[in-house]
XYZ file of C-alpha atoms in Angstrom:
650
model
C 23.058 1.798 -12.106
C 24.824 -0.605 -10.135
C 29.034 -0.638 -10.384
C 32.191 -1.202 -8.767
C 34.795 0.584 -8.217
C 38.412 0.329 -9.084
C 40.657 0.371 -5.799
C 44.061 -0.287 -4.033
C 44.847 -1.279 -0.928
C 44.798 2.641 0.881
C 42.667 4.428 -1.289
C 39.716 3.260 -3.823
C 39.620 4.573 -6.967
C 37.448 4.754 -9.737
C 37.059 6.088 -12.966
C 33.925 7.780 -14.449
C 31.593 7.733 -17.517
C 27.828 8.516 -17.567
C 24.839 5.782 -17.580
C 22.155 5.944 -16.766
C 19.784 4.069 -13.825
C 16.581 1.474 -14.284
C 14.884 2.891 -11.085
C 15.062 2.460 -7.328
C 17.947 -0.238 -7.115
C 17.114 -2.087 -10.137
C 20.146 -1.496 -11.857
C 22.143 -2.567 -15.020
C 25.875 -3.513 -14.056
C 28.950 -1.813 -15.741
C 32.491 -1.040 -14.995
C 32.347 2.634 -14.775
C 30.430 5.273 -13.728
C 29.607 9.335 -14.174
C 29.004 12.392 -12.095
C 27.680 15.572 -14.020
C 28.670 13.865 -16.953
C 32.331 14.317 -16.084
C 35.080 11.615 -16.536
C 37.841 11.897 -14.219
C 40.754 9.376 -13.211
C 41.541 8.282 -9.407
C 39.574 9.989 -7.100
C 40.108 8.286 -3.435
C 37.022 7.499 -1.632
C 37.350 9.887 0.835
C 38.531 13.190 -1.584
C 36.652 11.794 -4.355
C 32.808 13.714 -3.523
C 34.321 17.233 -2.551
C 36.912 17.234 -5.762
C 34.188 16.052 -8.342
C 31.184 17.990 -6.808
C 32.522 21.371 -6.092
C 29.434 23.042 -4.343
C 27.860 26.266 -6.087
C 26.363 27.640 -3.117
C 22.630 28.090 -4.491
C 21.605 31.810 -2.658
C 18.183 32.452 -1.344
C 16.863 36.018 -0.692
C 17.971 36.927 2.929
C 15.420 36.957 5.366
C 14.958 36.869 9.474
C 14.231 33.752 12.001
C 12.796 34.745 14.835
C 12.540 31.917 17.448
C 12.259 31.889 20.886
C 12.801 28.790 23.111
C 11.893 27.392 26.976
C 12.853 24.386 28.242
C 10.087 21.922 28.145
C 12.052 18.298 28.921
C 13.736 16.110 26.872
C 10.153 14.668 25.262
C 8.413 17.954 24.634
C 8.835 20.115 21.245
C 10.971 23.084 22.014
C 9.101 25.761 19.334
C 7.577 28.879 19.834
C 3.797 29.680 20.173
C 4.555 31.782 16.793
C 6.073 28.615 15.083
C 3.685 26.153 16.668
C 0.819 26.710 14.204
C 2.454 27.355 11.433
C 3.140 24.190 8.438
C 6.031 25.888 7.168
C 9.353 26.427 9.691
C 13.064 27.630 8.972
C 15.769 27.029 10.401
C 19.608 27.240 9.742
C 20.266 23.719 10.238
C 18.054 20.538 10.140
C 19.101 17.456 11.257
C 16.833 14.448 10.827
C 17.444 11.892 13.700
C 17.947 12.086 17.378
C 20.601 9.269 18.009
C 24.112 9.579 18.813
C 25.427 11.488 15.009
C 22.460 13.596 14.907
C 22.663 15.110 18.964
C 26.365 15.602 18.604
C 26.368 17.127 15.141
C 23.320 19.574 16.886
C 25.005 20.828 19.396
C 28.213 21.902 18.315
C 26.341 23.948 14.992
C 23.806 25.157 17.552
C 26.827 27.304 18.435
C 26.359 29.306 14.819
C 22.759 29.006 14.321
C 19.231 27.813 14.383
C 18.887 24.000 14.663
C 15.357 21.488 14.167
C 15.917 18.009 15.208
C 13.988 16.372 13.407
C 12.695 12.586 15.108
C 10.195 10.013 13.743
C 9.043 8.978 17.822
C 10.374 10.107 21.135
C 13.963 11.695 20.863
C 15.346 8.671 22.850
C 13.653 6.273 20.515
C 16.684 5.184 18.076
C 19.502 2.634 17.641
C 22.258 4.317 19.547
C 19.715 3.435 22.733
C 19.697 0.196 22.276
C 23.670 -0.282 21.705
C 24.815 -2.210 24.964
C 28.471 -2.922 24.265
C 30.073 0.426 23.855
C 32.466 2.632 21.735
C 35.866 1.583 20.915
C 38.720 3.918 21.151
C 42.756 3.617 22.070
C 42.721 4.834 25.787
C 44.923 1.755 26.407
C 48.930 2.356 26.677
C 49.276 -0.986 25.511
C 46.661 -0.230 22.883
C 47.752 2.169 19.224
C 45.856 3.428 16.728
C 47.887 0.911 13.918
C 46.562 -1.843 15.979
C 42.640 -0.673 16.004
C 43.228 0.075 12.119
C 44.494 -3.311 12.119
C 41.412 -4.919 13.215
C 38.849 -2.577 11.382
C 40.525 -3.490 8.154
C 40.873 -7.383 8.964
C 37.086 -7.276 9.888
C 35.951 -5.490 7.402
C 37.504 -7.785 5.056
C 39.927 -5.197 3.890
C 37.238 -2.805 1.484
C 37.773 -0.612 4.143
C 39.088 2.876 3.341
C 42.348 2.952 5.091
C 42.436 7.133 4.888
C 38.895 6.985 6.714
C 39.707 4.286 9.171
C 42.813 6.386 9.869
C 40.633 9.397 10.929
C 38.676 7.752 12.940
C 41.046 5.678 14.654
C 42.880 8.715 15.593
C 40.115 10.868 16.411
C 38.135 8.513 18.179
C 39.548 9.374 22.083
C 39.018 12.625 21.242
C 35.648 12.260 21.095
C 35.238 9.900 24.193
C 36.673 12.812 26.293
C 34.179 15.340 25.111
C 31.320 12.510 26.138
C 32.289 12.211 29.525
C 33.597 16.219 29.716
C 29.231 16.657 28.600
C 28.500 13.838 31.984
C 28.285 10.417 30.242
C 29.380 8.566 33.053
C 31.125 4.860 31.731
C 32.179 2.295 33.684
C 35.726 2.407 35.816
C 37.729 -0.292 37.404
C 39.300 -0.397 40.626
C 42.117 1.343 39.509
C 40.304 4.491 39.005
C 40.897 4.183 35.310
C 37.958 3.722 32.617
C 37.216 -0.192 32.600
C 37.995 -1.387 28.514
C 36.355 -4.674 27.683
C 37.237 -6.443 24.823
C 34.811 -7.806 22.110
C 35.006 -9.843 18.918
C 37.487 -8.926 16.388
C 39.573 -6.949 18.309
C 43.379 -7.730 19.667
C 42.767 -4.987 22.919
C 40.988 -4.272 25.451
C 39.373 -0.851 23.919
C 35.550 -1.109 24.287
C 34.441 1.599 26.607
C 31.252 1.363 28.401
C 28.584 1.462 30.751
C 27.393 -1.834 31.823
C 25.579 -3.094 29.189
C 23.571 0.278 28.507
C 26.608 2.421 26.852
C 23.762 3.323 23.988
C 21.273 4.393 26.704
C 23.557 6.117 28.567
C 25.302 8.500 25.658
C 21.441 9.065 24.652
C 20.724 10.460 28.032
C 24.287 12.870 28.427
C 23.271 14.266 24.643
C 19.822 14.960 25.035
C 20.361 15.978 28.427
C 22.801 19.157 27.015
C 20.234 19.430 24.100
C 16.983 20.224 26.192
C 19.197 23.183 28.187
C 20.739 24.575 24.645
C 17.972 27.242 23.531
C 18.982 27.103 19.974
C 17.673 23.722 19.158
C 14.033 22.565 18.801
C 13.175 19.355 19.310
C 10.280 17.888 16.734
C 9.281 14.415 18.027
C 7.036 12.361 16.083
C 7.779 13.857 13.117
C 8.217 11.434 10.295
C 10.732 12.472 7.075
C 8.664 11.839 4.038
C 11.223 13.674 1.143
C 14.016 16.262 1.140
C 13.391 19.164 -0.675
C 15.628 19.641 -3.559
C 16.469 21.886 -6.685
C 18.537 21.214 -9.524
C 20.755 23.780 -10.251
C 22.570 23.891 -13.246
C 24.194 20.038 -12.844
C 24.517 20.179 -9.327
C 21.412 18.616 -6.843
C 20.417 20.858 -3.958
C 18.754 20.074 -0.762
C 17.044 22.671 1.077
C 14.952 21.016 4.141
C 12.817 18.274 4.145
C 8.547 17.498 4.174
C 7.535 15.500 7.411
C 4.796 14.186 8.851
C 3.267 15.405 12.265
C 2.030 11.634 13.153
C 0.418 12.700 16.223
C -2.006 15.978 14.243
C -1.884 14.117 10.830
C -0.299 17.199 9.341
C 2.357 17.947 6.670
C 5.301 20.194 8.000
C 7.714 21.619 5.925
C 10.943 22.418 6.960
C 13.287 25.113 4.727
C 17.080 24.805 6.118
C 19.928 25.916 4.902
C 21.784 22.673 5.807
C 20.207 19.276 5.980
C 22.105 16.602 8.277
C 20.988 12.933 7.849
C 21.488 10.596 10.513
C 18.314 8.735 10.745
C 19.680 5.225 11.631
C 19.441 1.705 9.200
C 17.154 -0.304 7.755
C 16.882 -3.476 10.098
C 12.923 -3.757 9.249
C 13.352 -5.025 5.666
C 14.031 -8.473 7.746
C 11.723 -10.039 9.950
C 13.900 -10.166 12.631
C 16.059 -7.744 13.933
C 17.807 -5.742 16.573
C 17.165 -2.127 15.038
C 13.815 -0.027 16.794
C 10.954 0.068 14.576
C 11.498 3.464 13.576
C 14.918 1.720 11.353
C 12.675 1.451 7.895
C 15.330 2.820 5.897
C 13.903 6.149 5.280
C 16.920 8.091 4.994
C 18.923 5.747 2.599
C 15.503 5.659 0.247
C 14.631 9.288 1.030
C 18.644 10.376 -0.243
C 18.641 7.621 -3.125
C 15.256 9.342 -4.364
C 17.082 12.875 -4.085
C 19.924 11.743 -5.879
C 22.487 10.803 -3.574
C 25.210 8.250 -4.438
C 24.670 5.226 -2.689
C 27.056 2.605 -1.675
C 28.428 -1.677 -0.244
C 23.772 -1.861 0.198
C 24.946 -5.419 -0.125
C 26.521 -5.715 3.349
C 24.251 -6.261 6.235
C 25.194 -7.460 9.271
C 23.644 -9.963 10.905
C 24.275 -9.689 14.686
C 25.047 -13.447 15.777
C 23.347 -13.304 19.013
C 19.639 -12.068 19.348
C 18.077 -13.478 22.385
C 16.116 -16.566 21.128
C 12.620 -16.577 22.690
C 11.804 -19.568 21.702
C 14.061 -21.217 24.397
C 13.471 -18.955 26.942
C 11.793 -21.473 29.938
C 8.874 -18.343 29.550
C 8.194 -17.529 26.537
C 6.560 -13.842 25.787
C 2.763 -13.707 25.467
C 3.094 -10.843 22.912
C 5.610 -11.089 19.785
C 8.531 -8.470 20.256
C 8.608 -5.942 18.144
C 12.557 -6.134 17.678
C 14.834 -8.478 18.660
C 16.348 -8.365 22.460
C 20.320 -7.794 21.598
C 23.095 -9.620 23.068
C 25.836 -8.034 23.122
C 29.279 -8.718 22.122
C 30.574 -8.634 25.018
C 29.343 -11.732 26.840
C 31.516 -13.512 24.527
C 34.750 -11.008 25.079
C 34.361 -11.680 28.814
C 34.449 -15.370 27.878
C 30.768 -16.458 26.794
C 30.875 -19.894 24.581
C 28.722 -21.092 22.307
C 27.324 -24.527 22.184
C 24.751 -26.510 19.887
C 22.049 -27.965 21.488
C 23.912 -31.468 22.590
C 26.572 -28.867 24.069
C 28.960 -29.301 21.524
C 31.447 -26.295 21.261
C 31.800 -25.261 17.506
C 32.950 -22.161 16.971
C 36.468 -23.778 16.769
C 35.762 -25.869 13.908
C 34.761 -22.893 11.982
C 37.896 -20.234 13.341
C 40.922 -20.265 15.329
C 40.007 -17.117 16.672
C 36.560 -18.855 18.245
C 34.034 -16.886 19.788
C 36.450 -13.934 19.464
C 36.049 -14.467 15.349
C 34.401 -11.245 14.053
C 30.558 -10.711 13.758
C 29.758 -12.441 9.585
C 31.875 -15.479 10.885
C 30.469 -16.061 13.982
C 26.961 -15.511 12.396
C 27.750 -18.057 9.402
C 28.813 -20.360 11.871
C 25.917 -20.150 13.673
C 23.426 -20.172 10.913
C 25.404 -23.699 9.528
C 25.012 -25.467 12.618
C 21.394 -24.573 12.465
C 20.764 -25.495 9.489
C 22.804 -28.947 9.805
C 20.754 -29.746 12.713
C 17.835 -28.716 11.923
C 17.704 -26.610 15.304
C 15.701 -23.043 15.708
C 18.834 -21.468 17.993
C 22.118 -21.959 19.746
C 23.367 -21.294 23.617
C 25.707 -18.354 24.573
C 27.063 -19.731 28.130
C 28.433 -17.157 30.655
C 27.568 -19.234 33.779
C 31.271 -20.466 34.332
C 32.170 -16.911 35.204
C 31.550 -15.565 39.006
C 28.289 -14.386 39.206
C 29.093 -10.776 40.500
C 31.003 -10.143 37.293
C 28.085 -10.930 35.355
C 26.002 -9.361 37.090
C 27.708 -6.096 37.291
C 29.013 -6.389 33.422
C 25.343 -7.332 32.443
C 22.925 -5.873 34.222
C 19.945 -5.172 31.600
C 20.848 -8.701 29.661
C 20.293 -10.803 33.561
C 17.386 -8.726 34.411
C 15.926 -9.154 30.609
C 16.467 -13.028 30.641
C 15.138 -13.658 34.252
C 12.024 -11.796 33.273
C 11.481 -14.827 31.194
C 12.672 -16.862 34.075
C 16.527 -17.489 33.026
C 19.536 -17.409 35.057
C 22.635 -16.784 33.160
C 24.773 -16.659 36.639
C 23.425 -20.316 35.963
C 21.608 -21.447 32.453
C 22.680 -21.033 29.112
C 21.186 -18.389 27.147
C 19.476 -19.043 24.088
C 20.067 -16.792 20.962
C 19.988 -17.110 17.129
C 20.975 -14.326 14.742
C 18.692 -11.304 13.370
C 19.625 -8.241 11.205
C 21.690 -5.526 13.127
C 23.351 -2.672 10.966
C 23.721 -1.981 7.432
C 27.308 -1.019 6.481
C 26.341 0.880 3.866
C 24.442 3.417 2.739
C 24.042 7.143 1.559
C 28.116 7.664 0.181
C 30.229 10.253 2.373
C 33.245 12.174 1.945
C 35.821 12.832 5.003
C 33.793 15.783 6.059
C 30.167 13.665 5.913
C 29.631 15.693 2.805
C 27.354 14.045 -0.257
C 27.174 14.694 -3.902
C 23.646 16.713 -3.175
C 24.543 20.241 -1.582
C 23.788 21.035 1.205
C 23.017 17.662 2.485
C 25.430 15.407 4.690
C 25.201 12.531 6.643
C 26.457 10.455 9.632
C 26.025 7.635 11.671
C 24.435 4.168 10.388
C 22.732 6.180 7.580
C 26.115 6.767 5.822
C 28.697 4.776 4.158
C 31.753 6.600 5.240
C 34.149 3.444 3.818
C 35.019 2.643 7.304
C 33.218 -0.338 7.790
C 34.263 -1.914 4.485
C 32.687 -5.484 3.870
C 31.932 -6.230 7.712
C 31.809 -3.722 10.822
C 33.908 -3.939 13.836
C 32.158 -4.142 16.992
C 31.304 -0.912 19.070
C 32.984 0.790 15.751
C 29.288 2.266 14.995
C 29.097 4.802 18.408
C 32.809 5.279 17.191
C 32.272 6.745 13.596
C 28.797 8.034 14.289
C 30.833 10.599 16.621
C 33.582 11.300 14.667
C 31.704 11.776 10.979
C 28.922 14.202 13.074
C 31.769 16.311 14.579
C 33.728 16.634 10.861
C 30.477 17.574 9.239
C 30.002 20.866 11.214
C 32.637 22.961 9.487
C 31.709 22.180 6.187
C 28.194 22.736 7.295
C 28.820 26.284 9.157
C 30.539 27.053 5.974
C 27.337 26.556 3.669
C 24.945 28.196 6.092
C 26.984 31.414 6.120
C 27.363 31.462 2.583
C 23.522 30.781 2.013
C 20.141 32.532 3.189
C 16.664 31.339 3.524
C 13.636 32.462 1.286
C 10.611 32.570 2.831
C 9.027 32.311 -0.422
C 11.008 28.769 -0.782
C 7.984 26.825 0.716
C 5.710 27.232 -2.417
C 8.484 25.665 -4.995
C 7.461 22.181 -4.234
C 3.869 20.958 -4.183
C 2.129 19.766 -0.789
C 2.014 16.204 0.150
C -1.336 15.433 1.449
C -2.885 13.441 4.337
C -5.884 11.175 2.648
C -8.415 12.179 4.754
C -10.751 11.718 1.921
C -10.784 8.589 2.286
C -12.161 7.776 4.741
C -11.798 5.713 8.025
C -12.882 2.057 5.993
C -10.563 2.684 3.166
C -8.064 3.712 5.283
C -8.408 0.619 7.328
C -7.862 -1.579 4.105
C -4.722 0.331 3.282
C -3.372 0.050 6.347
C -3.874 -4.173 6.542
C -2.525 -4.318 2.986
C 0.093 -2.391 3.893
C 0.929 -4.758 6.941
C 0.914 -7.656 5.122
C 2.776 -6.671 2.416
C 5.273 -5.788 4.895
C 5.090 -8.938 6.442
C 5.624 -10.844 2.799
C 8.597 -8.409 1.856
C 10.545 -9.714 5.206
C 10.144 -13.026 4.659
C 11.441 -12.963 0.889
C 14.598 -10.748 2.420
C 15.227 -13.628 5.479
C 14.435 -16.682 2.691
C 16.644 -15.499 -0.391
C 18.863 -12.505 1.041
C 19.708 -13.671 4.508
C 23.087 -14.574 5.803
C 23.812 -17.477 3.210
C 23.056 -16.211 -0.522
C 23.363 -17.619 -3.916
C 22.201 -16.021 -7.764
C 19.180 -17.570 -7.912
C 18.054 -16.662 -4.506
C 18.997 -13.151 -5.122
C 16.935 -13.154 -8.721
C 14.183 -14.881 -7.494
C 13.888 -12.335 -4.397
C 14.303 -9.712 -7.352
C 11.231 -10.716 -9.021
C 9.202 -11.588 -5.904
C 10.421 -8.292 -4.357
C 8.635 -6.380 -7.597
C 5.673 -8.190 -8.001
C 4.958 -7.542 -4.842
C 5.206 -3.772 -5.015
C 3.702 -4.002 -7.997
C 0.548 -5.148 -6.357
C 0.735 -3.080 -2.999
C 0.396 0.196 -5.577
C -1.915 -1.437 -7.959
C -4.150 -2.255 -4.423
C -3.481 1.268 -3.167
C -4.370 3.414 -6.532
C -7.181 1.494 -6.898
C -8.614 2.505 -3.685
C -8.113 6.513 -4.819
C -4.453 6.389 -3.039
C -3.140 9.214 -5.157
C 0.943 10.030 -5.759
C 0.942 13.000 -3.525
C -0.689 10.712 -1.021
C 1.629 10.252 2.489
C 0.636 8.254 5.898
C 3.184 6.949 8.371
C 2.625 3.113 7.299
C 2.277 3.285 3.620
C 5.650 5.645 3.635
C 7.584 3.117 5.767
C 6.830 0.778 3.189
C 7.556 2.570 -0.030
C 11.058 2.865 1.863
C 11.168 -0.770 2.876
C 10.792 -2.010 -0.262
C 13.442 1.082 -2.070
C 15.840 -0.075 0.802
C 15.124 -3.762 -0.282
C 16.236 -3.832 -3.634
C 18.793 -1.582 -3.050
C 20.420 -4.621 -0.797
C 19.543 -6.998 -3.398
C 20.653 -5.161 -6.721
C 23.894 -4.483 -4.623
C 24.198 -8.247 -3.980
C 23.482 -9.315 -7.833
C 26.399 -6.983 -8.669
C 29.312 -8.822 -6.191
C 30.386 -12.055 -7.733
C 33.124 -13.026 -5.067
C 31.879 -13.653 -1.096
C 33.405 -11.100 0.755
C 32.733 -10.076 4.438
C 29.095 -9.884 5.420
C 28.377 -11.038 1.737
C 28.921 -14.829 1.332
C 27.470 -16.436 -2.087
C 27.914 -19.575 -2.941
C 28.085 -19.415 -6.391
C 31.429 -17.127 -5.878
C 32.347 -18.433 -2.491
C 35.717 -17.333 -2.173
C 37.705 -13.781 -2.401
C 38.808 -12.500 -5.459
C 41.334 -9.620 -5.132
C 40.157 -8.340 -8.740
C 36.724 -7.526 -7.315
C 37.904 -5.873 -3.957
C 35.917 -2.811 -4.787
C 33.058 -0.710 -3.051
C 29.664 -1.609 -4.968
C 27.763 2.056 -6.266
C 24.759 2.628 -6.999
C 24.319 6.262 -9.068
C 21.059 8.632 -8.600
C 17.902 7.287 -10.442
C 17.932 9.509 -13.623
C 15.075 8.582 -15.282
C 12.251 5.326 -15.305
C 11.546 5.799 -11.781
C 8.814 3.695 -12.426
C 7.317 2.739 -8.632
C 6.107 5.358 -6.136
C 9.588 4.361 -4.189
C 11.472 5.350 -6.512
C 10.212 8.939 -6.765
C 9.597 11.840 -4.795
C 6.572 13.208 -3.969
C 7.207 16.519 -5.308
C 8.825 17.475 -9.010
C 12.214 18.530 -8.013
C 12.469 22.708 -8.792
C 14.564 23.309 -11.851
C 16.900 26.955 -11.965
């Protein structure tokens, strides 16, 4: 089911009561809402998970990892011959996804035990590479953590959590000194002092950086100290098809997680005592966007199918300024596979953006201008467009001396003359495209959910410090602090659990169709790619940046139908349940991630941040509340919906 919660201005509330759920995001819409059937009064967002689910450490016969390790480079899989073979591998900790939340969180539990990092491609391959702007913190003595609350709240349109934002406010420089004590290496000004740009929606200069490749270059500092740590194993190309979980008693239980070797074709499972989730967003349910292809929303669907809580699916952000290839003076031969980003940044150092005739309009929208935060500027944009009929906008930089661009934007002038602009001299075209998804699988203070032994961080989560709309270069921010508050909690589980080796029979096997065969397989796979292709264009047409009831129903029914067909297509062709391949997976989570967004958006009737309706176009105070959707308890009706496996009942 699909609710809101109750809230105040510091803490959100809620009160509980049991109901149960249509399926994977298809949800009926009530005031209240149950965990383990029970009902307990004002519970704070952050508190609420760890008082209501108290964890009953589920024990496991002890038995002995033996793992040895050798450096083999940042792209290679750090197992040993013994492990290589085998299907089955254990390990005290396994974290699935190698960006920012996922390296940090490894490293620091590496310290108390065995670690798997678990990655879909290459371990570089994720969104925290392609972040350009940076990570905001208070470095600035001019700068205060009240202030950088301030503008997380006002941006997020003020659903934030004030308790969370607090946190990471104040932990954030913390964690920008451990980066650069590990060798990240941001950018300094003259004075010797770390340069802090300013971006969109903030009142300081806070945004630290380097160049316009701060994602790349955290990437390289982390995976840089994980190759030389001999307690983690890198996995690359090893796709998360379903967490392995138990029931016990009321409480869910996650114990590792079934992937996908996509380069052998074959099913490893991995038995952990702890199970970190930071596998990135869900850009891919839109046709355009900023996020890698690997962003299919697979941990979001993979947790909602386990039972997670999930919560605010309704708000994604739409980053106003994608380069626009269709105004480049060369276009690409070959389509992009995701949107080039422009950061932020251009227009905190003074970028402004015109219409076509080289009208400025940002003004007419918001005092604050191009410095408005990220669902304004995009609305704005996406109403001049629409007005005039246009296919993009300009972001103009050129007014600025050309060594300051240059050295602010390296990877954006070198990008853009490629295609034979000059932004020392030309306008640069760009036009909006899906970016981050503010919500997401619900976490306490500690990245804790209500499954034990699972927690999450980074863009996978929904920590309630985003609220209705994210803060630029807030994502790095959070990603670091929620993966270093997880590890306690998680050192604490490990030691008070043990591994089984007899745990990797309790769930059935997924299986690789090689049956068949090569021309079935081929029409799967072009179903499967058009499907994809139809499921992005009902999410740009009728759940874009500019929504309204009728859009969101109609995508509702489209959305089904066409699921409805892609499995009728599929089991018809002797695709069986138990069935996994890299494509068809990616789009059983597409389309669970899909109507998660649009159930979410059904269930707010005001417009609030990222979320603007117009059938409720304005705020209501009354419905300032975090939207929830509870764990799929029965009619999981879709192979989206449900796990492979039959969960293991004690």
């Amino acid at each position: 089911m699909t609710t809101s919660i109750a809230g105040g201005s510091s803490n959100l509330h809620y009160r509980l009561s049991f109901c149960q759920a249509k399926g994977c995001g298809q949800t009926s819409r009530i005031s209240s809402l149950t965990f383990n059937g029970c009902l307990r009064d004002d519970i704070s967002w952050s508190d609420g998970l760890s008082k209501l689910l108290k964890f009953q450490r589920h024990k496991f016969s002890r038995s002995t990892i033996i793992k040895t390790w050798k450096p083999l480079g940042t792209r290679k899989v750090s197992v040993s011959s013994c492990l290589r073979e085998s299907t089955v591998k254990y390990f005290d900790f396994a974290v699935i996804g190698s960006g920012v939340a996922g390296l940090r969180y490894a490293l620091e539990v590496a310290k108390y035990g065995t670690v798997a990092i678990i990655t879909k491609a290459e371990p570089h391959e994720s969104n925290t590479n392609y972040a350009q702007g940076g990570v905001s913190a208070v470095l600035s003595p001019s700068d205060s953590v009240e202030s950088h609350m301030q503008d997380t709240m006002v941006a997020g349109a003020y659903l934030c959590d004030e308790e969370t934002v607090r946190v990471v406010c104040t932990e954030g420089p913390d964690r920008i000194r451990e980066l650069i004590a590990m060798g990240a290496m941001f950018d300094h000004g003259e004075d010797g002092n770390l340069h802090l740009a300013r971006e969109g929606g903030h009142s300081h200069h806070r945004i630290v950086h380097a160049a316009d490749m701060t994602g790349r270059e955290i990437e390289r500092a982390l995976l840089e100290a994980v190759v030389n740590d001999p307690n983690i194993s890198v996995f690359e190309h090893h796709f998360a098809i379903d967490l392995l979980t138990s029931q016990d008693g009321p409480d869910m239980v996650c114990h590792g997680v079934d992937t996908l070797n996509t380069e052998t074709q074959q099913v490893v499972r991995f038995i952990s005592k702890v199970t970190l989730l930071a596998s990135g967003g869900a850009g891919h349910i839109y046709p355009s966007t900023t996020n890698p292809q690997v962003a299919t929303g697979d941990g979001m669907a993979m947790a909602h199918r386990a039972q997670a809580v999930i919560s605010n699916m309704e708000f994604v952000q739409f980053h106003p300024t994608a380069l626009a290839d269709e105004g480049l003076p060369i276009k690409p031969i070959i389509a992009r596979e995701n949107a080039f980003l422009i950061t932020e940044a251009v227009r905190g150092d003074g970028g402004i953006l015109y219409n076509l005739d080289w009208e400025r309009f940002m003004p007419l929208y918001d005092e604050r201008a191009e410095l408005a935060p990220r669902d304004v500027v995009a609305r704005s944009i996406d109403d001049q467009l629409k007005k005039r009929c246009e296919k993009y906008v300009l972001l103009d930089i050129s007014h600025k001396p050309r060594e300051k661009i240059l050295s602010h934007f390296p990877n954006i002038a070198a990008e853009c003359l490629h295609y034979g602009l000059d932004i020392t001299r030309q306008p640069i075209p760009v036009v909006p495209a899906a970016h981050y998804m503010c919500g997401g699988v619900r976490a306490g203070l500690q990245g804790e959910t209500n499954v034990q032994g699972l927690y999450v961080a980074g863009e996978v989560a929904c920590t309630g410090l985003h609220g209705a709309n994210r803060l630029a270069s807030n994502s790095l921010l959070e990603a670091l602090v929620f993966a270093r508050r997880a590890v306690q909690p998680s050192i604490d589980h490990m030691k008070s659990s043990s591994l089984d080796l007899s745990a990797s029979n309790w769930w059935a096997r997924p299986v690789v169709p090689h049956s068949l065969g090569s021309n079935v397989m081929d029409d799967v796979l072009r179903k499967t790619r058009e499907v994809r292709k139809e499921l992005q264009a009902i999410m740009w047409k009728y759940v874009g940046i500019v929504r309204s009831t009728t859009r969101l129903e109609t995508a509702e029914v489209e959305i089904n139908e066409l699921e409805a067909q892609w499995e009728k297509c599929l089991f018809e062709k002797g695709w069986e349940q138990t069935m996994v391949g890299l494509e068809a997976c990616e789009m059983r989570n597409l389309f669970c991630c899909a109507k998660l967004v649009v159930s979410s958006a059904l269930a707010r009737h005001e417009s609030r941040g990222l979320h603007y309706t117009i059938d409720f176009p304005h705020l209501e105070e009354s419905k300032r509340l975090p939207t929830v959707i509870l764990p799929s308890l029965v009619n999981n009706n879709t192979w989206s919906s449900r796990q492979l496996h039959k969960q293991v009942i004690f």
